[in-house]
Coordinates of C-alpha atoms and ligand atoms in Angstrom, one line a residue:
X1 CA 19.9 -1.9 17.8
X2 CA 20.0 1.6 18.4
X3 CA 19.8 4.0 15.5
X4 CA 22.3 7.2 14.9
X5 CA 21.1 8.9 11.6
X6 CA 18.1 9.3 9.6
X7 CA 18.3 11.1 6.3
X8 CA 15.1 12.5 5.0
X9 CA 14.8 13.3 1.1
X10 CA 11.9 14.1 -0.9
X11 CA 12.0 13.5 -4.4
X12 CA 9.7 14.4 -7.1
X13 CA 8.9 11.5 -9.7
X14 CA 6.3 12.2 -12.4
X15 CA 4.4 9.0 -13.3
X16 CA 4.0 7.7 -16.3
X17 CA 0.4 8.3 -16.5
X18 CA -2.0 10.1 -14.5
X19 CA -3.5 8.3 -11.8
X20 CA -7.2 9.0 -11.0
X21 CA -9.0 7.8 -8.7
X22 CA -12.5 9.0 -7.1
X23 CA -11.1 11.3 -4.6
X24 CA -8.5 13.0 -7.0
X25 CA -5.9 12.7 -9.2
X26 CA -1.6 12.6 -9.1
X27 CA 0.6 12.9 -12.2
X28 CA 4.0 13.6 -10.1
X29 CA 4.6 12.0 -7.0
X30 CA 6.0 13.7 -4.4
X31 CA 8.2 10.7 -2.3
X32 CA 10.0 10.9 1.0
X33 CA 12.3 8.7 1.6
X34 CA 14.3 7.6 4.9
X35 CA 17.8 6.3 5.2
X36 CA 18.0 5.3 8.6
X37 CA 21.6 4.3 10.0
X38 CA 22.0 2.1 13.1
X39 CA 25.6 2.3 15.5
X40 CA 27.0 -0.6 13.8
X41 CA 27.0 0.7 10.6
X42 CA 23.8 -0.8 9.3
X43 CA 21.7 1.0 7.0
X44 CA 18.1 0.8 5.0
X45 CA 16.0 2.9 2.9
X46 CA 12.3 2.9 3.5
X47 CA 9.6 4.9 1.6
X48 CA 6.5 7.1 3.6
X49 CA 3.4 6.3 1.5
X50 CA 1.5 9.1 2.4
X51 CA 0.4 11.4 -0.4
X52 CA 0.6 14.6 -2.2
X53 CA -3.2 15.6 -0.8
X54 CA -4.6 14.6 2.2
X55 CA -7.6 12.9 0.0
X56 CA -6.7 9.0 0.8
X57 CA -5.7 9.7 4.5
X58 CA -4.6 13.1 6.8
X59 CA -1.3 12.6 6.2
X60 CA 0.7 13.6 3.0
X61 CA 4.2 14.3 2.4
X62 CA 4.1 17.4 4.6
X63 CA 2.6 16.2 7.6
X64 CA 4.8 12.9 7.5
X65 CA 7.9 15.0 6.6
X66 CA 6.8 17.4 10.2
X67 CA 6.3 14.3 12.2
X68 CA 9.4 12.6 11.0
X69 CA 11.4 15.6 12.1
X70 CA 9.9 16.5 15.4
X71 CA 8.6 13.8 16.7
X72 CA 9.3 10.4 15.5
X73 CA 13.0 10.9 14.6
X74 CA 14.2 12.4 17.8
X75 CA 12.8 9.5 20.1
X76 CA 14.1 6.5 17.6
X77 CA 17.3 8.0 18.3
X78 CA 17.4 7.9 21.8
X79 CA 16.2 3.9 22.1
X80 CA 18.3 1.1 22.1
X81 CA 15.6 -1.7 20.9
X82 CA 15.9 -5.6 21.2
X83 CA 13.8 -6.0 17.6
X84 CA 12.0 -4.0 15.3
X85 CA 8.6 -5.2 16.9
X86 CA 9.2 -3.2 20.0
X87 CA 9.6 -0.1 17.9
X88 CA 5.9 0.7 17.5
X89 CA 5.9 1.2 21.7
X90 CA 8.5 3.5 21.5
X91 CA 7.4 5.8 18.3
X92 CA 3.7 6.0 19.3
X93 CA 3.8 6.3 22.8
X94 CA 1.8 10.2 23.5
X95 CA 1.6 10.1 19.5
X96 CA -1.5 9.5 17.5
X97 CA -2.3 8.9 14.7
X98 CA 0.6 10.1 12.0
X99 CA 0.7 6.1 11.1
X100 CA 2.4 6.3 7.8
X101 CA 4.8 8.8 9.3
X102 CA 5.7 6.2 12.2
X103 CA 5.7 3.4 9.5
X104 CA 8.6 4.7 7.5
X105 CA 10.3 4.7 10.4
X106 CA 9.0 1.1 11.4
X107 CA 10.0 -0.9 8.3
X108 CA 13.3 0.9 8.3
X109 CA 13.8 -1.1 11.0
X110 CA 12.7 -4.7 9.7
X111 CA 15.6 -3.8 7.4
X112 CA 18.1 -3.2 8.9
X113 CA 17.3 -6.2 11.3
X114 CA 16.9 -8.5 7.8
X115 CA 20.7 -6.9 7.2
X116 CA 21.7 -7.8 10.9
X117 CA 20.8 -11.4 10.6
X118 CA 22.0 -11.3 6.9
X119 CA 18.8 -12.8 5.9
X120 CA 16.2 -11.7 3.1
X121 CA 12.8 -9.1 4.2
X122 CA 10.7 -12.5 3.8
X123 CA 12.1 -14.7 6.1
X124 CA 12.6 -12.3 8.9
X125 CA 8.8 -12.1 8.8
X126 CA 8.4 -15.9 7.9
X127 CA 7.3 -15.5 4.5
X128 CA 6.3 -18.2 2.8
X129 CA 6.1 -17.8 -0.7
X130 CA 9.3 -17.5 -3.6
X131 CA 6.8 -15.3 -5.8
X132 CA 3.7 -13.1 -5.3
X133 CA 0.8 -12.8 -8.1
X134 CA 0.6 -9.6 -9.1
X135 CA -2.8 -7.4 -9.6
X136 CA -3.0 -4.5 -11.3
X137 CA -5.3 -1.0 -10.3
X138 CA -6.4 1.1 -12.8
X139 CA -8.0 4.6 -12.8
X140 CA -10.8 6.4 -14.0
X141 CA -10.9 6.7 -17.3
X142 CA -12.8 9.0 -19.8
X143 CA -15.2 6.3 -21.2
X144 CA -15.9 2.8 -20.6
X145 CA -14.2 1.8 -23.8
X146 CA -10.9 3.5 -22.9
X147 CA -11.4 1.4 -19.6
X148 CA -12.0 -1.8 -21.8
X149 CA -8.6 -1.0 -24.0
X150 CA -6.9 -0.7 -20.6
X151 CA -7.9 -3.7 -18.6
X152 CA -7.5 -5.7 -22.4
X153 CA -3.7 -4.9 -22.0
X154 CA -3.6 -6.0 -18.4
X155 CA -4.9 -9.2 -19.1
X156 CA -2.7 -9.7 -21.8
X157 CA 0.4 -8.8 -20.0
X158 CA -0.6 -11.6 -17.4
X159 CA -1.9 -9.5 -14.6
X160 CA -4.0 -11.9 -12.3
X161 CA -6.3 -9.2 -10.6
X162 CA -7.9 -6.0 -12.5
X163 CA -8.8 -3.3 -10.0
X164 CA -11.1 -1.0 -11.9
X165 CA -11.5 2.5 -9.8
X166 CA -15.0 3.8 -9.4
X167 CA -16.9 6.8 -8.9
X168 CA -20.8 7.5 -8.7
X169 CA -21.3 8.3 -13.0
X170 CA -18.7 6.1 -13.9
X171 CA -19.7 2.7 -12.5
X172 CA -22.3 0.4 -13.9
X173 CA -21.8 1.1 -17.6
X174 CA -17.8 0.8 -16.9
X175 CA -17.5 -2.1 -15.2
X176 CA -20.4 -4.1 -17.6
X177 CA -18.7 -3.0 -20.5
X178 CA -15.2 -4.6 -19.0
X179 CA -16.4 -7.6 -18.0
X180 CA -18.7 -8.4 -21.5
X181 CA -15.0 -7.1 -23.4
X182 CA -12.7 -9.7 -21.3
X183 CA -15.2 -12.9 -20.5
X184 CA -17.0 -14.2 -17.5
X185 CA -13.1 -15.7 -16.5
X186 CA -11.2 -12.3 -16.1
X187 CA -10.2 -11.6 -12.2
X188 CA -12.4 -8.4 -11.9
X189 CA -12.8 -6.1 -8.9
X190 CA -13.9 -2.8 -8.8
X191 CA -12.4 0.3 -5.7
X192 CA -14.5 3.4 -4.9
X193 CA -12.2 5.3 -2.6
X194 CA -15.3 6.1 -0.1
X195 CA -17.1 7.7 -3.1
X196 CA -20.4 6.4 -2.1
X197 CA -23.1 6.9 0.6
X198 CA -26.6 5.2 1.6
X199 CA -28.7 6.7 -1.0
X200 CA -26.4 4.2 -3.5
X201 CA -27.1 0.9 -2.2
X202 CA -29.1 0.4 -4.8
X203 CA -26.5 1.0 -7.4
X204 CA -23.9 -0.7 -5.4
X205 CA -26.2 -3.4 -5.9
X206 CA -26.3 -3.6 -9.1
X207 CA -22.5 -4.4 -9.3
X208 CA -23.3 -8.0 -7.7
X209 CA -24.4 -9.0 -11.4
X210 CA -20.7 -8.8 -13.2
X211 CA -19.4 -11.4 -10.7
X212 CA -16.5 -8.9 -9.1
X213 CA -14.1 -10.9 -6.9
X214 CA -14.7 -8.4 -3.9
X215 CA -15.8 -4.4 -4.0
X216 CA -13.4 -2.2 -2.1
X217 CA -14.5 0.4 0.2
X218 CA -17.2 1.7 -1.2
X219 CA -18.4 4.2 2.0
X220 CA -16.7 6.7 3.8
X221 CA -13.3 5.8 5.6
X222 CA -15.0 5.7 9.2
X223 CA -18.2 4.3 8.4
X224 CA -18.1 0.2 9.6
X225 CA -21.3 0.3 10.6
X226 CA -23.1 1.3 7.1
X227 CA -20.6 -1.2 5.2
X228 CA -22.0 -3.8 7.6
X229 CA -25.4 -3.3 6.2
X230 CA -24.1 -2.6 2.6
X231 CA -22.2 -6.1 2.8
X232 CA -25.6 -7.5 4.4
X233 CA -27.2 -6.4 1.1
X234 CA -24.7 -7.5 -1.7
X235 CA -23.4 -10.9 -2.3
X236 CA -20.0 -9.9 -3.9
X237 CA -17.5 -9.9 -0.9
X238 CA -16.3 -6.2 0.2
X239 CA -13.0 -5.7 1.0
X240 CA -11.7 -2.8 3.2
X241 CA -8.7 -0.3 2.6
X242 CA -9.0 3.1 4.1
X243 CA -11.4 2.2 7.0
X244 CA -8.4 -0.5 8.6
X245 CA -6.1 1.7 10.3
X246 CA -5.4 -0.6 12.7
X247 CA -5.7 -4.4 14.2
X248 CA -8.3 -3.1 16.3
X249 CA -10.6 -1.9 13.4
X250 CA -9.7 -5.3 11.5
X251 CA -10.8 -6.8 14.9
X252 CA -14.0 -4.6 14.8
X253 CA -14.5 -5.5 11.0
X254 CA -15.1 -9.0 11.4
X255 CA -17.1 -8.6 14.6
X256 CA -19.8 -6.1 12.6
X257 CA -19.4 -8.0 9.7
X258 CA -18.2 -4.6 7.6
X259 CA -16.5 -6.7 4.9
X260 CA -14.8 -10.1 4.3
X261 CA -11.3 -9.1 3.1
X262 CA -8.9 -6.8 3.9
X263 CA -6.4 -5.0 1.7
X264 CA -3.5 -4.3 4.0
X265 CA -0.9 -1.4 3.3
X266 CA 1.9 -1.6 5.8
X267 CA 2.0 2.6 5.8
X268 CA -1.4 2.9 6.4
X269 CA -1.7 0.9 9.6
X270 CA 1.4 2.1 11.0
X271 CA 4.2 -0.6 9.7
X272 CA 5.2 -4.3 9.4
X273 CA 4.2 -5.0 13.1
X274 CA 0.6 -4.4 12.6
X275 CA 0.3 -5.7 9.9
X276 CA 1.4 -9.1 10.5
X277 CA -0.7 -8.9 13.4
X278 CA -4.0 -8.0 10.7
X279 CA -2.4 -10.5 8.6
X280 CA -2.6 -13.1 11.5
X281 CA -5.6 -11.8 13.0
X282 CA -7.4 -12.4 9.2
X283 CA -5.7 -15.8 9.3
X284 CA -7.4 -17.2 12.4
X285 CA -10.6 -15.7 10.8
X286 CA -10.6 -17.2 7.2
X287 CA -10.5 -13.7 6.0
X288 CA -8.1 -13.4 2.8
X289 CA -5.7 -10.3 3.0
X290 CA -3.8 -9.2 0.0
X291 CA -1.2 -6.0 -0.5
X292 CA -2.2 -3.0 -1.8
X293 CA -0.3 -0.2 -2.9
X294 CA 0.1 3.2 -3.0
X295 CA 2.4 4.2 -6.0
X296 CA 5.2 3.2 -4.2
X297 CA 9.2 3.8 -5.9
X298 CA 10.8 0.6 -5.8
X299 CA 12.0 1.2 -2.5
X300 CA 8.5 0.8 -0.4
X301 CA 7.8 -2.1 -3.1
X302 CA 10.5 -4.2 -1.7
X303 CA 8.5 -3.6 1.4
X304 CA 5.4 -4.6 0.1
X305 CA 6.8 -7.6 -2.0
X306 CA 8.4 -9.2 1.5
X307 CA 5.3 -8.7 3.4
X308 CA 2.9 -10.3 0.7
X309 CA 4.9 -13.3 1.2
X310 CA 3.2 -13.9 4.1
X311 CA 1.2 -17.1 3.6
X312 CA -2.5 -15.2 4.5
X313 CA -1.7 -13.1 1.5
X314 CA -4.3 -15.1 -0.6
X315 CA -5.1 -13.5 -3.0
X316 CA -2.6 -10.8 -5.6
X317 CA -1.9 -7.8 -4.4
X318 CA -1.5 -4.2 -6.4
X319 CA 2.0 -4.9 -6.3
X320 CA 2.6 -4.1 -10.0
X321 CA 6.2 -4.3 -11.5
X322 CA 8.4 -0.8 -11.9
X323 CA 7.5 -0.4 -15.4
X324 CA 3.7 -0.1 -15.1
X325 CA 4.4 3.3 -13.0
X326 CA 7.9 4.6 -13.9
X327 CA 10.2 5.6 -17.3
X328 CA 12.5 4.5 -14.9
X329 CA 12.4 3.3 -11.0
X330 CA 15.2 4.2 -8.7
X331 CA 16.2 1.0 -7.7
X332 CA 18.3 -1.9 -9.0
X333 CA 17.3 -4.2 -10.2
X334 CA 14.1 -2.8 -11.1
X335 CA 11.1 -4.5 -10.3
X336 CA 9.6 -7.0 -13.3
X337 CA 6.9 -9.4 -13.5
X338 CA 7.1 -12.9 -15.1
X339 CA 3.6 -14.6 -16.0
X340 CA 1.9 -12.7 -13.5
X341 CA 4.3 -12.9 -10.6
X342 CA 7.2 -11.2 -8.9
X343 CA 10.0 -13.1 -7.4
X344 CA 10.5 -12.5 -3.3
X345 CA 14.3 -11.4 -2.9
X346 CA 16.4 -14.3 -1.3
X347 CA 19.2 -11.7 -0.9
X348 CA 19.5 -10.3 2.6
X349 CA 17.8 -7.4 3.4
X350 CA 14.9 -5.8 0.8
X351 CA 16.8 -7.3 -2.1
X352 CA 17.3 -3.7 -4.5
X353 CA 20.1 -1.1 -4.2
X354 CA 19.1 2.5 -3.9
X355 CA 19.9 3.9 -6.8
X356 CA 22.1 6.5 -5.6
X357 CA 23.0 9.1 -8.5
X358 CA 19.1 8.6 -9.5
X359 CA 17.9 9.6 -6.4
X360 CA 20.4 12.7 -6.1
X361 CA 19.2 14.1 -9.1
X362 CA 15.4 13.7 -7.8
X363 CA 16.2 15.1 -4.7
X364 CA 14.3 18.1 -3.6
X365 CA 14.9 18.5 -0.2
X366 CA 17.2 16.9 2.3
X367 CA 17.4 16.9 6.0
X368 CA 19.3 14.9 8.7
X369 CA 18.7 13.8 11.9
X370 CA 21.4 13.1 14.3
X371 CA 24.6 12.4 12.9
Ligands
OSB1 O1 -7.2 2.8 -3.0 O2 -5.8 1.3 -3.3 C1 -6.1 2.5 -3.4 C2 -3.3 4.5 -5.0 C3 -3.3 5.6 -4.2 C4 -4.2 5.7 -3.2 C5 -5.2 4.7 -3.0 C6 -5.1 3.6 -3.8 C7 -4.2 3.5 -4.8 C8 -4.1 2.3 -5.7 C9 -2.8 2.1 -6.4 O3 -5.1 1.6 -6.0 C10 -2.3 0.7 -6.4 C11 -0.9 0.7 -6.9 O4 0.0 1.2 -6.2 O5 -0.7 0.1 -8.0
MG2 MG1 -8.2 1.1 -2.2

């Protein structure tokens, strides 16, 4: 395939909550999306997950918009590939880092290859399932009885993981008071965003008492060696987000012993390619991986959904349906949930139409590459 166009857009979606998490907070998203157009007429949308602030990762919707524009874009034009997995070469070659830049650009690919074959996202990749469980992540909150009213309602609704998000001062006291409100039963994990340090062991510690399914990064993003000894220390499982970047530090994970699951996010690690090679990496290492998310539109969802059909994907990812983030989403159909599952798309390609008027009227900026 060789690619001709790519149309970037940024749109501006306001949630319908405020997020919060330890490292900030984000009540309108600021999206870029790619519609990426190869010479025989074949054409996806893919989302870039990177953020408003560079407080998850460097990149945000600036920097990803920049290395769309000057560096990614101009070299997918000029290569004629033989499949999407030979894309990653191309866009990263003299490029680092800028991985949820280069994703966008990746998955856009998988796409239009699904479209090519006229087969679904899943079974391009070999996907295994017809539904993913479905976990929900839910921020900060004022006090631990707002955080008890919240994770009530996402048991209730079916949700079969409940993310609570942490920070040092709202911890201990949150998560006990969750887990006495919803029973020794309720699918409980708690994410600190890199919020602690080694003075905290202790109170990270604690947290091995309320029987959490896993602890997500806890330390700062580069740090493997000090969640090696936090993990040596705690006998709930850790599970790493922003420090696996890569199937080399999934590779260097499991050597140190950093954690024992790993939350993969196609954008962060650079698109579908890595990710099936984490995803296959954890496999031959009995290390469950699940989806995470990142407030995606519908759009990097359908992404998200395909990939955690995936048979390693153990365990429910924060793949939530359209309604938990959005008035309304700008696909079609949106995304729902059904006893605590979403249905993988048997249609060919992602499985959702762009919703084309919807997007033009969220549009805020609009750029084309090639023709
Ligand atoms: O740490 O998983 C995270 C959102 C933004 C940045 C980081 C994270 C998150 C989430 C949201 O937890 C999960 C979702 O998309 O529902
Ligand atoms: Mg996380």
């Amino acid at each position: 395939m060789r690619v001709n166009s790519i149309e970037l857009r940024e749109i501006r979606l306001p949630l319908r909550e405020p997020f919060r998490i330890s490292s900030g907070v984000v009540e309108h998203r600021r999206i870029l999306l790619a519609r990426v157009r190869d010479a025989d007429g074949f054409e996806a949308w893919s989302e870039c997950v990177a953020g408003e602030h560079p407080n998850y990762s460097p990149e945000t919707t600036d920097t990803a918009w920049l290395a769309l524009r000057e560096w990614f874009g101009p070299r997918l034009l000029g290569a004629e590939l033989a499949h999407p997995r030979d894309a990653d070469a191309v866009l990263s070659d003299g490029v680092r880092g800028h991985r949820m830049a280069r994703a966008t650009l990746e998955m856009a690919l998988w796409s239009i290859e699904a479209e090519r074959r006229d087969t679904s996202l899943s079974k391009l990749i070999g996907g295994a399932r017809t539904h993913v469980d479905v976990g929900i992540s839910i921020g900060i909150q004022q006090s631990p009885a707002a955080l008890v009213q919240r994770a009530r309602a996402a048991l209730d609704a079916g949700y079969r993981k409940i993310k609570l998000k942490i920070e040092p001062g709202s911890d201990i006291e949150f998560v006990r008071a969750v887990r006495d409100a919803l029973g020794p039963d309720a699918p409980l994990m708690a994410d600190a965003n890199n919020a602690y340090g080694e003075a905290d062991f202790d109170v990270l510690a604690e947290l091995d008492a309320f029987g959490l399914l896993m602890i997500e990064q806890p330390l700062e993003h580069e740090d493997l060696v000090r969640h090696a000894a936090l993990q040596r220390r705690l006998r709930t499982p850790m599970c790493l987000d922003e420090s696996i970047t890569s199937v080399a530090r999934a590779r260097d994970m499991i050597e140190l012993g950093s954690g024992r699951i790993i939350n993969i996010k196609p954008g962060r690690v650079g698109g579908f390619a890595e990710s099936i090679a984490i995803h296959d990496l954890c496999a031959r290492h009995d290390v469950p991986v699940w989806c995470g998310g990142m407030l995606e539109s519908g759009i990097g969802r359908a992404y998200n959904v395909a990939l955690a059909s995936l048979p390693n994907f153990s365990m429910p990812g924060d793949i939530s349906p359209s309604a938990r983030y959005w008035e309304r989403d700008i696909v079609v159909p949106e995304w729902t949930m059904t006893d605590g599952r979403i249905a993988v798309p048997q249609s060919p390609g992602v499985g959702v139409t762009p919703d084309l008027d919807r997007i033009d009227a969220l549009t805020v900026r609009l750029e084309t590459i090639g023709r």
